[in-house]
Amino acid sequence: MATDMQKLIGTSEEDEEEDMDMDVKEEDDGDGEENGEKHVATPVMVEVGGMATSGSNNQFQYHDQQASRRCRPLEEKERTKLRERHRRAITARILAGLRRHGNYNLRVRADINDVIAALAREAGWVVLPDGTTFPSRSQGPRPMGGASAVVTPSSSHMVSQQTPAASLRGVTSGYQSSGEYNASSMKGVYMPNSSPYDLSSSTRSQTPPMVGDGGEHESHPLIGGSMNTVDDKQIVDLAPKLPERDFAGTSYVPVYVMLPLGVINMKCEMVDPDGLLKQLRVLKSVNIDGVMVDCWWGIVEAHAPQEYNWSGYKRLFQMVRELKLKLQVVLSFHECGGNVGDDVCIPLPHWVAEIGRSNPDIFFTDKEGRRNPECLSWGIDKDRVLRGRTAVEVYFDYMRSFRTEFYEFFEHGIISMIEVGLGPCGELRYPSFPVKHGWRYPGIGEFQCYDQYLLRSLRKAAEDRGHSLWARGPDNAGSYNSRPLETGFFCDGGDYDGYYGRFFLNWYSQIVVDHGDRVLSLAKLTFDGTRIAAKLPGIYWWYKTASHAAELTAGFYNSCNRDGYAAIAAMLKKHGAALNFTCAEIQMLGQHEDFVEALVDTEGLVWQVLNAAWDACIPVTSENTLSCHDRIGYNKILDTAKPMNDPDGRHFSSFTYLRLSPLLMERHNFMEFERFVKKMHGEEVLDRQV
């Protein structure tokens, strides 16, 4: 009987297995569905008239059944194979495009799972190795509607900005943010309200996925959701767009764009003036306020002391003026190359390098005696070791030459701000975590006070204190890649909080403040009438430990019982200088695995520094540290630049976007950037959803 039935059906076990394989490859393309029911690969039972039938003695019913259970024609199988090949070809082209243009690190034989994971991570989601996917803190929860999973423009609605959790099912209210964590140790610190896209991944919706009212699968794109199986049916967990904060009518924050590092070459000539002019015209069309450019010491005073060549910068500044844009200028007294984002190499002036070969103590030095030629040691600020000049005099002469050369740009208000480089990467800090010496995140770094000039200063401070034995650096502070608990100095209850530790850290951090004080006093004298600024980094790793080890080695005495940024803010206030803080958007990364491991509290750090500056009544500017082209990243910057419900209405005085590149000029990225500029300017923006 079974043999006769098999002959009537016209199939074999091998054909059944082939059909099964093809059905798996088809991934529910619609050909296997009839009358709203999912196709099942095994042709042993079918539905006729809504009832499941098997063998029967009724001859007519039997032949009807066999006719309905015919196999798929051979032509259909060939079409299925062609469709599968076509799909694979499309997948291969997608992977190739992502590798070439999107900088996605996809393996050669990557499959669609790798693509989805890469795109999800780019959108701010966390994808674990086992495929578990959930929104990061910046992504926020996925609000689910009532009985229907269909979201259309006519049915979507805005969620209340002040109470986003009220309309989210399954969102807990007991989450303590990193800002709340830090607030417990800072009195009188303002913490902004969270935005609807700034919720922890722990608060993601637990609502089960839903099916449309019709009982069939609703057709929707998969927006970072997961596939769940309920009653043997695959259902998509939808994520409707989250409402954005409305910035219309808020304060006007000027937006500048940082020009490429290599816009001026080592001969002080513009590299591609025509191409740059086209890009600047496009930027001008979206109403940016101006551009920022580095004026490199290693280019301008490259060959001999006090011989300055500003020719390339003159041509660049003239181009900017003709476009009616403003200029923010960075006087960069450090080398370029070797740090994150550096795509060119611009060393210190040749004559400085020659002095360094005979006297390497002009550079910062670690405990192993390794020199860092990225910038000059602050120990020679007042020592005449640079062909008869001190380091501060060298900086002063450079600043005066710039002011004289570009006098008319100051007079006409084209130059709106001068940022003075004060250390590595232009930041006011020690070079405590140099990649060239083997440092890798999240290492604590090392103290950089072992050149003869800084050791001399330490020896004098110890003698003045009456403890000459303290004229040394800590001998139990670990190495560049140590963790705090692995060291005797930075561990909980470690030497950092002992008598010697407090003495050493006071001296080490005071050197930072004194250097900034000396250089900015001369900058204020030189650029009287123009705003000056100093750049401060965001050292966010190990912020949740008691010692704040990474901040200590960088020169910020910000352990749990001290405020390491108040003294710097007071120094900036003294000279009327603005603070350029470079950690404005990085708080969105605080929940990533490697950040959690390093006990990061990016939000707590950001608001501690901002409150220190605003309490001292100094202007705050900022720039992004990471490449940003998506709406979520821009929204985080906006939330920091214009804190919601700040009782004093405080906000950034300007923001600089890093940086002009072909990637920014791509159509979709540039549209998002234009949208960001409008919101920074307080203009109305349509489609306020993310």
XYZ file of C-alpha atoms in Angstrom, residues 165-449:
285
model
C 8.487 55.385 31.241
C 4.786 55.953 31.694
C 4.026 54.639 28.245
C 6.519 51.795 28.241
C 5.323 48.388 29.308
C 7.670 46.345 31.432
C 10.110 49.221 32.130
C 11.331 49.296 35.690
C 11.838 52.569 37.510
C 14.462 51.409 39.965
C 17.454 51.837 37.695
C 20.151 53.997 39.174
C 22.033 55.833 36.457
C 25.727 56.485 36.553
C 24.913 60.133 37.129
C 22.925 59.226 40.237
C 25.833 57.084 41.393
C 28.211 60.017 41.129
C 25.788 62.524 42.586
C 26.052 60.835 45.967
C 29.641 62.012 46.235
C 29.144 65.520 44.804
C 27.135 68.121 46.673
C 25.167 70.692 44.728
C 25.849 69.068 41.372
C 23.207 69.493 38.686
C 22.249 66.288 36.853
C 20.010 66.651 33.775
C 16.859 64.677 33.181
C 17.250 61.578 31.061
C 15.971 61.635 27.509
C 13.742 58.852 26.158
C 16.679 57.405 24.230
C 18.973 57.443 27.280
C 17.794 54.434 29.257
C 19.765 51.467 30.436
C 19.639 48.206 28.601
C 18.338 46.722 31.826
C 15.096 48.624 31.286
C 14.295 47.217 27.885
C 10.734 46.127 27.366
C 9.804 42.664 28.548
C 6.486 42.675 26.700
C 6.022 39.488 24.640
C 6.041 39.938 20.878
C 2.625 40.456 19.351
C 0.752 39.215 16.310
C -1.606 41.230 14.160
C -5.303 40.932 14.849
C -5.868 38.954 11.648
C -3.961 35.935 12.942
C -1.420 36.124 10.123
C 2.163 37.351 10.286
C 2.367 41.111 9.925
C 5.038 42.193 7.426
C 7.453 44.625 9.112
C 11.157 45.348 8.978
C 13.247 43.954 11.795
C 14.407 46.978 13.748
C 16.999 45.663 16.141
C 14.380 43.267 17.499
C 14.663 39.572 18.137
C 12.912 36.545 16.637
C 10.767 34.675 19.106
C 8.728 31.490 18.716
C 5.227 31.395 20.111
C 2.948 28.495 19.196
C 5.469 27.364 16.565
C 5.163 30.681 14.721
C 8.001 33.180 14.252
C 7.002 36.687 15.242
C 9.007 39.895 14.967
C 9.449 41.994 18.098
C 8.968 45.498 16.741
C 10.685 48.684 17.909
C 8.713 51.804 16.994
C 10.626 55.022 16.572
C 11.373 56.861 19.800
C 10.400 60.522 20.065
C 13.200 63.058 20.148
C 13.477 66.100 22.310
C 12.308 69.298 20.641
C 15.131 71.862 20.516
C 13.138 74.525 18.667
C 13.484 77.854 20.454
C 16.449 76.749 22.598
C 19.680 78.705 22.867
C 21.820 79.217 19.769
C 25.019 77.165 19.965
C 27.516 77.911 17.146
C 28.765 74.866 15.241
C 32.277 74.674 13.806
C 33.836 71.900 11.722
C 37.429 70.819 12.296
C 39.428 70.733 9.073
C 41.549 67.668 8.186
C 44.868 67.355 10.015
C 46.794 67.389 6.737
C 45.104 70.379 5.122
C 48.526 72.121 5.272
C 51.622 70.084 4.365
C 55.115 70.222 5.850
C 56.087 72.952 3.345
C 53.259 75.092 4.713
C 51.251 74.815 1.506
C 47.590 73.965 1.040
C 47.257 70.363 -0.124
C 44.025 70.561 -2.172
C 42.664 74.119 -2.209
C 40.071 73.499 -4.931
C 38.667 70.400 -3.261
C 38.581 72.124 0.117
C 36.795 75.149 -1.348
C 34.031 72.915 -2.727
C 33.603 71.193 0.636
C 33.519 74.507 2.496
C 30.801 75.794 0.176
C 28.708 72.728 0.905
C 29.229 73.223 4.652
C 28.315 76.886 4.288
C 25.037 75.845 2.653
C 23.853 74.240 5.906
C 24.745 77.368 7.907
C 27.707 76.195 9.951
C 29.312 79.099 11.791
C 32.928 78.424 10.916
C 35.834 76.008 10.888
C 38.608 75.059 13.282
C 42.186 74.509 12.110
C 45.458 73.439 13.751
C 48.447 75.734 13.291
C 51.301 73.294 13.834
C 54.463 74.459 15.558
C 56.356 71.726 13.684
C 55.352 73.301 10.332
C 55.550 77.020 11.029
C 58.836 77.111 12.985
C 60.234 73.911 11.541
C 63.835 74.687 10.616
C 65.260 77.393 12.844
C 64.268 79.267 16.020
C 62.046 82.305 15.419
C 61.875 81.742 11.643
C 58.139 81.471 10.982
C 56.413 80.469 7.734
C 52.663 81.199 7.729
C 52.130 81.187 3.921
C 49.789 78.201 3.681
C 47.692 79.383 6.603
C 47.376 82.848 5.030
C 45.820 81.356 1.920
C 43.528 79.117 3.963
C 42.346 81.951 6.219
C 41.647 84.136 3.183
C 39.481 81.374 1.682
C 37.505 81.090 4.909
C 36.999 84.845 5.084
C 35.700 85.020 1.504
C 33.055 82.446 2.416
C 32.037 84.617 5.387
C 32.878 81.900 7.895
C 34.611 82.331 11.220
C 37.800 80.703 12.465
C 38.765 78.880 15.620
C 42.524 78.400 15.667
C 44.453 75.773 17.650
C 48.091 76.633 18.364
C 49.431 73.076 18.420
C 52.726 72.710 20.287
C 52.691 68.905 20.117
C 53.477 66.370 17.422
C 50.803 64.726 15.284
C 50.916 60.987 14.623
C 50.614 57.876 16.746
C 47.370 58.795 18.482
C 43.812 57.734 17.721
C 42.526 59.590 14.655
C 45.942 60.829 13.491
C 46.278 60.240 9.747
C 49.363 62.393 9.139
C 52.760 62.746 10.792
C 53.855 66.219 11.912
C 56.814 66.081 14.334
C 58.125 68.821 16.577
C 60.459 71.356 14.883
C 63.729 69.903 13.622
C 65.842 72.177 15.791
C 63.940 71.007 18.901
C 64.586 67.375 17.939
C 68.310 68.175 17.648
C 68.322 69.600 21.168
C 66.462 66.507 22.363
C 69.122 64.183 21.005
C 71.771 65.832 23.184
C 69.450 66.546 26.124
C 66.555 64.022 26.151
C 65.350 65.355 29.509
C 63.467 68.092 27.676
C 60.822 65.405 27.036
C 58.467 63.685 29.476
C 59.981 60.490 30.904
C 58.487 57.452 32.640
C 60.025 55.420 35.488
C 61.779 53.100 33.019
C 63.551 56.077 31.431
C 61.527 56.001 28.182
C 61.214 59.449 26.605
C 58.075 60.742 24.934
C 58.887 63.303 22.197
C 55.226 64.189 21.640
C 55.638 67.472 23.494
C 58.073 69.287 25.778
C 58.255 68.514 29.477
C 56.726 71.132 31.731
C 59.909 70.948 33.785
C 61.637 73.256 31.280
C 58.956 75.944 31.359
C 61.440 78.238 33.134
C 64.766 76.681 32.078
C 66.697 78.239 29.186
C 67.547 75.008 27.401
C 66.057 75.821 23.959
C 68.860 77.830 22.342
C 68.768 80.456 25.080
C 64.985 80.484 25.557
C 62.685 78.801 28.036
C 59.786 76.707 26.769
C 57.299 79.372 27.836
C 59.262 82.035 25.924
C 59.206 79.824 22.822
C 55.406 79.546 23.080
C 55.082 83.294 23.687
C 57.180 84.224 20.638
C 55.120 81.877 18.467
C 51.845 83.399 19.692
C 53.084 86.962 19.089
C 54.184 86.080 15.559
C 50.723 84.651 14.840
C 48.982 87.742 16.219
C 51.152 90.037 14.093
C 50.757 87.978 10.919
C 46.963 87.768 11.128
C 46.225 91.134 12.707
C 43.434 92.007 10.243
C 41.591 88.747 10.950
C 41.437 89.681 14.635
C 40.352 93.229 13.870
C 37.467 92.085 11.647
C 36.321 89.385 14.060
C 37.086 86.499 11.670
C 39.091 84.676 14.358
C 36.595 84.009 17.140
C 38.713 81.851 19.471
C 42.319 80.785 20.063
C 42.842 77.399 21.694
C 46.329 77.108 23.144
C 47.944 73.666 23.125
C 49.114 72.774 26.624
C 50.277 69.156 26.361
C 49.923 65.898 24.403
C 47.122 66.071 21.818
C 46.905 69.745 22.758
C 45.303 68.754 26.090
C 46.210 69.917 29.574
C 47.452 66.574 30.929
C 50.528 64.379 31.212
C 51.176 61.876 28.379
C 50.405 59.052 30.803
C 48.926 56.550 28.346
C 51.125 56.558 25.198
C 50.296 53.823 22.707
C 53.884 53.927 21.449
C 55.064 52.672 24.852
C 52.638 49.760 24.888
C 49.640 51.232 26.686
C 46.280 49.669 25.843
C 42.834 50.519 27.147
C 41.897 50.264 30.002
C 45.390 50.404 31.534
C 45.925 52.923 34.337
C 48.981 54.484 32.673
C 52.156 55.641 34.383
C 53.397 58.792 36.086
C 55.511 60.977 33.773
C 57.784 62.903 36.115
